[in-house]
Each structure stands twice: as C-alpha cells, then as structure tokens.
Tab-separated table of C-alpha atoms and ligand atoms in Angstrom:
chain	number	residue	atom	x	y	z
A	19	MET	CA	19.140	9.984	-14.985
A	20	MET	CA	18.485	9.520	-11.289
A	21	ARG	CA	18.169	5.783	-11.630
A	22	LYS	CA	21.482	5.607	-13.446
A	23	ASN	CA	23.168	7.498	-10.629
A	24	ALA	CA	21.646	5.279	-7.988
A	25	LEU	CA	22.706	2.114	-9.773
A	26	ALA	CA	26.208	3.389	-10.378
A	27	GLY	CA	26.392	4.171	-6.681
A	28	ILE	CA	25.391	0.689	-5.666
A	29	ALA	CA	27.929	-0.871	-8.038
A	30	LEU	CA	30.669	1.382	-6.701
A	31	LEU	CA	29.773	0.602	-3.117
A	32	GLY	CA	29.880	-3.102	-3.892
A	33	ALA	CA	33.383	-2.778	-5.308
A	34	LEU	CA	34.427	-0.734	-2.326
A	35	ALA	CA	33.092	-3.308	0.118
A	36	LEU	CA	35.178	-6.026	-1.575
A	37	THR	CA	38.283	-3.857	-1.359
A	38	ALA	CA	37.684	-3.201	2.320
A	39	VAL	CA	37.295	-6.902	3.090
A	40	GLY	CA	40.514	-7.620	1.171
A	41	CYS	CA	42.436	-5.049	3.200
A	42	SER	CA	41.381	-6.204	6.608
A	43	SER	CA	42.131	-9.878	5.929
A	44	SER	CA	45.646	-9.078	4.719
A	45	SER	CA	46.372	-6.915	7.766
A	46	GLY	CA	45.532	-9.862	10.048
A	47	GLY	CA	48.385	-12.415	10.183
A	48	ASP	CA	51.377	-10.741	8.566
A	49	GLY	CA	50.942	-7.265	9.983
A	50	GLY	CA	50.592	-5.976	6.419
A	51	GLY	CA	47.989	-3.566	5.177
A	52	ASP	CA	47.599	-0.114	6.498
A	53	ALA	CA	49.342	0.211	9.874
A	54	SER	CA	46.929	2.919	11.015
A	55	GLY	CA	43.967	0.666	10.261
A	56	ASP	CA	42.831	3.304	7.814
A	57	GLU	CA	41.234	1.018	5.267
A	58	LEU	CA	37.753	2.300	6.092
A	59	ILE	CA	36.760	5.728	4.830
A	60	THR	CA	35.941	7.904	7.827
A	61	VAL	CA	32.913	10.091	7.180
A	62	GLY	CA	31.558	12.656	9.625
A	63	PHE	CA	27.810	13.107	9.150
A	64	ALA	CA	26.190	16.181	10.720
A	65	GLN	CA	22.467	15.388	10.871
A	66	THR	CA	19.891	18.053	11.849
A	67	GLY	CA	18.412	16.155	14.787
A	68	SER	CA	15.470	13.796	15.128
A	69	GLU	CA	12.518	16.121	14.615
A	70	SER	CA	10.304	14.005	12.369
A	71	GLY	CA	9.449	10.651	10.823
A	72	TRP	CA	11.168	11.850	7.649
A	73	ARG	CA	14.348	12.468	9.640
A	74	SER	CA	14.311	8.970	11.196
A	75	ALA	CA	14.003	7.414	7.728
A	76	ASN	CA	16.794	9.636	6.410
A	77	THR	CA	19.122	8.765	9.303
A	78	GLU	CA	18.465	5.073	8.793
A	79	SER	CA	19.142	5.344	5.058
A	80	MET	CA	22.436	7.169	5.739
A	81	LYS	CA	23.572	4.657	8.363
A	82	GLU	CA	22.807	1.762	6.011
A	83	ALA	CA	24.704	3.303	3.104
A	84	PHE	CA	27.706	4.404	5.184
A	85	SER	CA	28.076	1.000	6.855
A	86	THR	CA	31.309	-0.826	7.661
A	87	GLU	CA	30.360	-3.481	5.082
A	88	ASN	CA	30.300	-0.724	2.475
A	89	GLY	CA	33.766	0.435	3.521
A	90	PHE	CA	32.866	3.359	5.774
A	91	ASP	CA	33.465	4.325	9.371
A	92	LEU	CA	30.566	6.716	10.069
A	93	VAL	CA	30.926	9.333	12.794
A	94	PHE	CA	27.323	10.376	13.403
A	95	ASN	CA	26.216	13.608	15.043
A	96	ALA	CA	22.627	14.852	15.487
A	97	ALA	CA	22.487	18.503	16.540
A	98	ASP	CA	18.956	18.595	17.972
A	99	ASN	CA	18.022	21.352	15.500
A	100	ASP	CA	20.557	23.787	16.962
A	101	PRO	CA	22.458	25.482	14.099
A	102	ALA	CA	25.402	26.521	16.315
A	103	ALA	CA	25.783	22.973	17.657
A	104	GLN	CA	25.729	21.623	14.099
A	105	ILE	CA	28.497	23.978	12.994
A	106	ALA	CA	30.515	22.981	16.086
A	107	ALA	CA	30.066	19.307	15.131
A	108	VAL	CA	31.415	19.973	11.637
A	109	ARG	CA	34.394	21.811	13.152
A	110	ASP	CA	35.033	18.746	15.333
A	111	PHE	CA	35.024	16.539	12.242
A	112	ILE	CA	37.648	18.806	10.661
A	113	ASN	CA	39.809	18.652	13.806
A	114	GLN	CA	39.489	14.865	13.891
A	115	GLY	CA	40.763	14.760	10.307
A	116	VAL	CA	37.904	12.719	8.845
A	117	ASP	CA	38.206	11.775	5.152
A	118	ALA	CA	34.929	13.431	4.136
A	119	ILE	CA	32.029	15.332	5.686
A	120	VAL	CA	28.318	15.048	4.907
A	121	ILE	CA	25.925	17.702	6.210
A	122	ALA	CA	22.135	17.971	6.299
A	123	PRO	CA	22.185	21.724	7.058
A	124	ILE	CA	19.521	22.814	9.586
A	125	VAL	CA	19.423	26.363	8.207
A	126	GLU	CA	20.644	27.882	4.934
A	127	ASP	CA	22.772	30.718	6.345
A	128	GLY	CA	25.950	30.794	8.417
A	129	TRP	CA	28.010	28.115	6.656
A	130	ASP	CA	30.697	30.176	4.899
A	131	ASP	CA	33.410	30.050	7.569
A	132	VAL	CA	33.260	26.391	8.513
A	133	LEU	CA	32.954	25.276	4.874
A	134	GLN	CA	36.041	27.356	4.087
A	135	GLU	CA	37.850	25.640	6.983
A	136	ALA	CA	36.951	22.227	5.552
A	137	ALA	CA	38.187	23.323	2.124
A	138	ASP	CA	41.456	24.590	3.660
A	139	ALA	CA	41.881	21.187	5.325
A	140	ASP	CA	41.215	19.456	1.968
A	141	ILE	CA	38.209	17.613	3.326
A	142	PRO	CA	35.460	17.243	0.721
A	143	VAL	CA	31.968	18.240	1.878
A	144	ILE	CA	28.784	16.722	0.461
A	145	LEU	CA	25.393	18.205	1.333
A	146	GLU	CA	22.344	15.987	1.564
A	147	ASP	CA	18.694	16.982	1.962
A	148	ARG	CA	18.782	20.755	2.648
A	149	THR	CA	20.721	23.449	0.829
A	150	VAL	CA	22.883	26.366	2.012
A	151	SER	CA	23.232	29.980	0.885
A	152	ALA	CA	27.070	29.781	0.877
A	153	SER	CA	28.984	29.790	-2.414
A	154	GLU	CA	28.761	26.460	-4.221
A	155	ASP	CA	32.562	26.459	-4.559
A	156	LEU	CA	32.679	25.583	-0.859
A	157	TYR	CA	31.163	22.111	-1.248
A	158	VAL	CA	31.482	19.295	-3.745
A	159	SER	CA	27.851	18.315	-4.359
A	160	TRP	CA	24.338	18.357	-3.031
A	161	VAL	CA	21.714	15.603	-3.236
A	162	GLY	CA	18.115	16.198	-2.218
A	163	LEU	CA	14.630	17.211	-3.226
A	164	ASP	CA	13.084	20.144	-5.040
A	165	PHE	CA	11.325	21.784	-2.071
A	166	GLU	CA	9.931	24.647	-4.111
A	167	ARG	CA	8.319	22.214	-6.521
A	168	GLU	CA	6.829	20.336	-3.562
A	169	GLY	CA	5.240	23.613	-2.446
A	170	THR	CA	4.007	24.235	-5.988
A	171	TYR	CA	2.369	20.788	-6.177
A	172	ALA	CA	0.649	21.436	-2.831
A	173	GLY	CA	-0.494	24.926	-3.888
A	174	GLU	CA	-1.756	23.778	-7.294
A	175	TRP	CA	-3.893	21.113	-5.658
A	176	ALA	CA	-5.266	23.679	-3.195
A	177	VAL	CA	-6.220	26.016	-6.049
A	178	GLU	CA	-7.871	23.159	-7.948
A	179	GLN	CA	-9.961	22.196	-4.900
A	180	PHE	CA	-10.678	25.499	-3.161
A	181	GLY	CA	-9.412	28.280	-5.406
A	182	ASP	CA	-12.835	29.541	-6.508
A	183	THR	CA	-14.445	29.831	-3.061
A	184	ASP	CA	-13.359	32.070	-0.210
A	185	THR	CA	-10.986	29.884	1.792
A	186	LYS	CA	-9.295	30.909	5.022
A	187	MET	CA	-5.947	29.152	5.340
A	188	VAL	CA	-3.421	28.781	8.156
A	189	VAL	CA	0.138	27.564	7.629
A	190	LEU	CA	2.455	25.519	9.846
A	191	GLU	CA	5.941	26.401	8.662
A	192	GLY	CA	9.046	24.250	9.027
A	193	THR	CA	12.133	25.351	10.943
A	194	THR	CA	12.704	29.080	10.390
A	195	GLY	CA	15.606	29.695	8.018
A	196	SER	CA	15.660	26.115	6.695
A	197	ALA	CA	15.635	25.552	2.943
A	198	PRO	CA	12.455	23.427	2.953
A	199	ALA	CA	10.539	26.028	5.015
A	200	ASN	CA	11.649	28.846	2.710
A	201	ASP	CA	11.099	26.984	-0.542
A	202	ARG	CA	7.850	25.215	0.349
A	203	ALA	CA	6.384	28.591	1.343
A	204	LYS	CA	7.503	30.190	-1.913
A	205	GLY	CA	6.261	27.410	-4.213
A	206	PHE	CA	2.886	27.334	-2.480
A	207	ASP	CA	2.408	31.124	-2.307
A	208	ASP	CA	3.239	31.530	-5.993
A	209	ALA	CA	0.786	28.761	-6.913
A	210	ILE	CA	-2.154	30.232	-4.959
A	211	ALA	CA	-1.535	33.848	-6.023
A	212	GLY	CA	-4.704	35.335	-7.514
A	213	SER	CA	-6.964	32.577	-6.146
A	214	SER	CA	-9.637	32.918	-3.443
A	215	ILE	CA	-7.388	31.286	-0.837
A	216	GLU	CA	-6.435	33.782	1.857
A	217	LYS	CA	-3.547	33.102	4.234
A	218	ILE	CA	-4.858	34.376	7.591
A	219	ASP	CA	-1.935	33.154	9.704
A	220	SER	CA	1.431	31.414	9.377
A	221	GLN	CA	3.840	30.327	12.111
A	222	THR	CA	6.650	27.865	12.598
A	223	GLY	CA	5.987	24.509	14.260
A	224	ASP	CA	9.655	23.549	13.789
A	225	PHE	CA	8.804	20.402	11.783
A	226	THR	CA	7.757	18.584	15.003
A	227	ARG	CA	4.506	16.978	16.068
A	228	ASP	CA	4.494	18.923	19.359
A	229	GLY	CA	5.233	22.172	17.542
A	230	GLY	CA	2.385	21.564	15.088
A	231	LYS	CA	-0.009	20.773	17.905
A	232	THR	CA	0.877	23.822	20.001
A	233	VAL	CA	0.748	26.297	17.125
A	234	MET	CA	-2.532	24.825	15.840
A	235	GLU	CA	-4.024	25.159	19.351
A	236	GLY	CA	-3.155	28.860	19.173
A	237	PHE	CA	-4.764	29.230	15.728
A	238	LEU	CA	-7.919	27.469	16.962
A	239	GLN	CA	-8.170	29.718	20.010
A	240	LYS	CA	-7.822	32.762	17.810
A	241	TYR	CA	-10.080	31.830	14.878
A	242	GLY	CA	-12.159	28.851	16.089
A	243	VAL	CA	-12.719	25.678	14.079
A	244	ASP	CA	-15.278	27.584	11.983
A	245	GLY	CA	-12.835	30.363	11.163
A	246	ILE	CA	-10.307	28.061	9.459
A	247	ASP	CA	-11.035	26.165	6.225
A	248	LEU	CA	-7.625	24.903	5.224
A	249	LEU	CA	-4.284	23.999	6.823
A	250	TYR	CA	-1.053	23.781	4.854
A	251	ALA	CA	1.610	22.022	6.960
A	252	HIS	CA	5.213	21.963	5.706
A	253	ASN	CA	5.507	18.350	6.928
A	254	ASP	CA	3.387	15.390	7.987
A	255	ASP	CA	4.467	15.473	11.626
A	256	MET	CA	3.133	18.999	12.134
A	257	ALA	CA	-0.110	18.000	10.376
A	258	LEU	CA	-0.414	15.017	12.731
A	259	GLY	CA	0.072	17.295	15.756
A	260	ALA	CA	-2.522	19.708	14.324
A	261	ILE	CA	-5.004	16.836	13.871
A	262	GLU	CA	-4.809	16.191	17.631
A	263	ALA	CA	-5.455	19.886	18.317
A	264	ILE	CA	-8.425	20.031	15.917
A	265	GLU	CA	-10.001	16.910	17.437
A	266	ALA	CA	-9.475	18.281	20.960
A	267	ALA	CA	-11.278	21.458	19.868
A	268	GLY	CA	-14.255	19.386	18.668
A	269	GLY	CA	-13.491	19.686	14.953
A	270	VAL	CA	-13.218	16.981	12.303
A	271	PRO	CA	-9.800	17.111	10.587
A	272	GLY	CA	-10.025	16.567	6.835
A	273	GLU	CA	-13.657	17.803	6.816
A	274	ASP	CA	-14.155	20.947	8.923
A	275	ILE	CA	-10.556	21.869	8.223
A	276	LYS	CA	-8.959	20.412	5.077
A	277	ILE	CA	-5.298	19.492	5.428
A	278	ILE	CA	-2.402	19.393	2.953
A	279	SER	CA	1.062	18.278	4.035
A	280	ILE	CA	4.448	17.201	2.708
A	281	ASP	CA	6.677	14.097	3.225
A	282	ALA	CA	4.438	11.003	2.815
A	283	VAL	CA	5.908	9.121	5.777
A	284	LYS	CA	3.965	6.119	7.064
A	285	ASP	CA	1.892	7.920	9.752
A	286	GLY	CA	1.039	10.709	7.338
A	287	MET	CA	-0.082	8.249	4.661
A	288	LEU	CA	-2.252	6.388	7.206
A	289	ALA	CA	-3.932	9.663	8.228
A	290	LEU	CA	-4.469	10.416	4.514
A	291	ILE	CA	-6.130	7.030	3.977
A	292	ASP	CA	-8.242	7.735	7.087
A	293	GLY	CA	-9.456	10.999	5.546
A	294	LYS	CA	-7.860	13.200	8.243
A	295	ILE	CA	-5.343	14.589	5.755
A	296	ASN	CA	-6.619	15.346	2.227
A	297	PHE	CA	-3.469	15.528	0.098
A	298	ILE	CA	0.231	14.765	0.594
A	299	VAL	CA	3.226	15.703	-1.515
A	300	GLU	CA	6.040	13.193	-1.155
A	301	CYS	CA	9.562	14.055	-0.047
A	302	ASN	CA	11.840	11.044	-0.431
A	303	PRO	CA	14.204	10.587	2.562
A	304	LEU	CA	16.147	7.640	1.117
A	305	LEU	CA	19.235	9.591	0.090
A	306	GLY	CA	21.949	7.437	1.700
A	307	GLU	CA	23.174	5.479	-1.357
A	308	LEU	CA	23.356	8.616	-3.475
A	309	ALA	CA	25.249	10.526	-0.772
A	310	ALA	CA	27.703	7.635	-0.322
A	311	ASP	CA	28.238	7.501	-4.075
A	312	LEU	CA	29.085	11.223	-4.115
A	313	VAL	CA	31.567	10.792	-1.249
A	314	THR	CA	33.268	7.907	-3.061
A	315	GLN	CA	33.493	9.867	-6.305
A	316	ALA	CA	34.906	12.914	-4.525
A	317	LEU	CA	37.584	10.873	-2.748
A	318	ASP	CA	38.476	9.075	-5.981
A	319	GLY	CA	39.339	12.469	-7.439
A	320	GLY	CA	36.338	12.488	-9.754
A	321	THR	CA	33.986	15.378	-10.463
A	322	PRO	CA	30.592	14.304	-9.237
A	323	GLU	CA	27.497	16.128	-10.425
A	324	LYS	CA	26.982	19.402	-8.545
A	325	GLU	CA	23.283	18.860	-7.849
A	326	ILE	CA	21.246	15.684	-7.832
A	327	TYR	CA	17.480	16.051	-7.567
A	328	VAL	CA	15.431	13.047	-6.483
A	329	ASP	CA	11.869	12.961	-7.839
A	330	ASP	CA	8.751	13.286	-5.691
A	331	GLU	CA	5.153	12.147	-6.228
A	332	THR	CA	1.810	13.325	-4.846
A	333	PHE	CA	-0.917	11.292	-3.147
A	334	THR	CA	-4.681	11.498	-2.762
A	335	PRO	CA	-6.279	9.105	-0.211
A	336	GLU	CA	-7.069	6.593	-2.990
A	337	GLN	CA	-3.526	6.687	-4.345
A	338	ALA	CA	-2.108	6.313	-0.828
A	339	ALA	CA	-4.256	3.231	-0.204
A	340	GLU	CA	-2.856	1.624	-3.357
A	341	VAL	CA	0.812	2.014	-2.397
A	342	ILE	CA	0.826	1.897	1.409
A	343	ASP	CA	1.911	-1.760	1.583
A	344	GLN	CA	4.925	-1.207	-0.645
A	345	ARG	CA	6.314	1.885	1.053
A	346	ALA	CA	9.709	1.512	2.707
A	347	TYR	CA	9.199	4.259	5.293
B	416	GYE	O1	10.295	17.486	5.208
B	416	GYE	C1	10.825	17.314	7.508
B	416	GYE	C2	12.138	17.215	8.176
B	416	GYE	O2	14.596	18.692	5.291
B	416	GYE	C3	13.167	17.700	3.718
B	416	GYE	O3	12.980	18.018	7.389
B	416	GYE	C4	13.594	17.778	5.123
B	416	GYE	C5	12.469	18.095	6.095
B	416	GYE	C6	11.295	17.163	6.093
B	416	GYE	O4	12.123	17.487	9.473
B	416	GYE	O5	9.923	16.345	7.943
C-alpha cells in the first residue's frame, strides 16, 4: 500500500517536472506561457524548527521533493519550536496567496482558527509528520508515523528485558503538547502496565540534545547513577545528550543505565552499535515525496487518502550493525 503510494508520487512528480520545463521554455522567446510566471506550484512549508537529527533529515527530504525541477517553488519557514511563530508563518503563507500549505505542527492544539482561514482562502493544507487535534475537515491529508505504536514497540521490549525485576525508569519526553510526545508516552505506558518497571521521573527535554543532557543531569543529581536502571528517551538526540550526562557522572551508559530511544538517525544508530543505547525504534523522516504527491493530488482536484502511515522498524545493536551502511540518514 505504502509502496504503491510512493511510486505513484514519483511518477506524478516526473510528469509534473516535464510540464514545468515545457512551460518555461515556451514563455522564453515569444512572451507566451503564463504572464505571471506562475508555472511553478508555490508551496509554503511550516517546519517545526531544527531541534534534532530527525528534523534535519525531514527538512532535506522535503526540500528535495518540493524542488524547482519537480515543479515547485518552496517557501520554507522553520519556527524554532515556537507554536505562535509557526501559526504566524502559516498566516503569512495565506496572505501571500500560496497554492498550497504543508505543516509539520509543533503542537497538537491551537490550529482551528488558522486552518479555517486557509480553508476560507481555498488553500489546501497537507500535514506531514505530526498530527493536530483540530477537526479533520480543516485539512486535506496527513502523512507520517504511528507514534503510539513506536511507544508500544519500545515498551514491549522494555517489558521483555526488565519487566520481571524491579526497574527504576526515568523518561525524557519530547516537546510538551506535541503528538509524538503524547503518543509515545501513551504507547509505552500501556505496554509496561502491570510489569515491574516503575517510572520514577519524567520531564521534557524538548527533543534536543542539550535538553536531554540538562534534564538527565537533574535526574542524576536527584537519584544518582545507582538509583536509575533504565532511561526511555522520546528521541535519539535526547538519549545522546543523556549519555554525555551519565558519562560525566561516572556511569556507563547502556550498562549501569540501559537506554531505549526512538528515531534511528545515524548518531543514534552508532551509539546503539557502540552499546551506549540498547534498543531503538525507528521513525522514518523521509516523507517529502509522499507529501509532494498529496499536494499534487489536492491541487489536481483529486481526493487523496486522508491518512498515510509510513512503517517503522526496531533495532538491536546487532541489527543496527547490519544496516548502518545502507541507511540514508
Ligand atoms: O522523533 C524528533 C523530532 O515529530 C517524529 O520530532 C517527529 C519528532 C522526532 O524532533 O526527533
């Protein structure tokens, strides 16, 4: 199913690129073509910011898919993880009269008004990556990952490994109010319910390496290396920051404190192979082609699928070592 969508998207984009080339050559000598130079599809993309390795890979994938060669003029905005700034950026896109808007929503709540404004202006909105709590009538489609299932995979592994012995766990949460922070917490908590794993503390590290390091330093001051058996980090970057904190406190990450994280970006996978992280659940950031396909379908007057889920895998150190050379991010 997914594969079919991806391939259809690539074929469509190819056709679109040919059309775009045709237009610009005809507008050259004879002054024909679109007088406003409108042959490219203008897409405003409201990215969250640049908080993590996952985000860099996602931004790159989006920029590649929404390239001029593919027929797009991409107006890129990164909101530095500030929800109000991101909403303001979307409002700007509406005022500029872009053809379509793509949003990676920082938080789930607060989207109703601006999505209604986009609908009133007849500008289709596609969501990529994170979800919103607003009515689904206010956007065309969403493409992303099943964050709750990622949390479930992480929790099931934890139960398998540590569920029968008393295990004191701390959690580094993603950005408060974001869909992946909410859903990864829920999937994990449901999976460990009834086991011997006890959550002794949980705080947000905002999906950043610095955030993970600072919050982990606080946990270590409070409980000591010996008082923590397990860390669940909602992304690799926070786990990598926590590893620095654990080492600075004289602990051995992956041994004294076991670590589970989510994303499977390059640095995370290397730490997994090194034994500093023990298990990683993948979250695929390469959503650009699928998002571009949805935009094209929406502008062609089609009815794209409402939700497209991209599959994720899980990795032990051995599995990571097998695939590391073939990973694109
Ligand atoms: O896991 C994290 C990033 O929304 C799935 O955001 C995304 C998350 C990803 O900052 O690294």
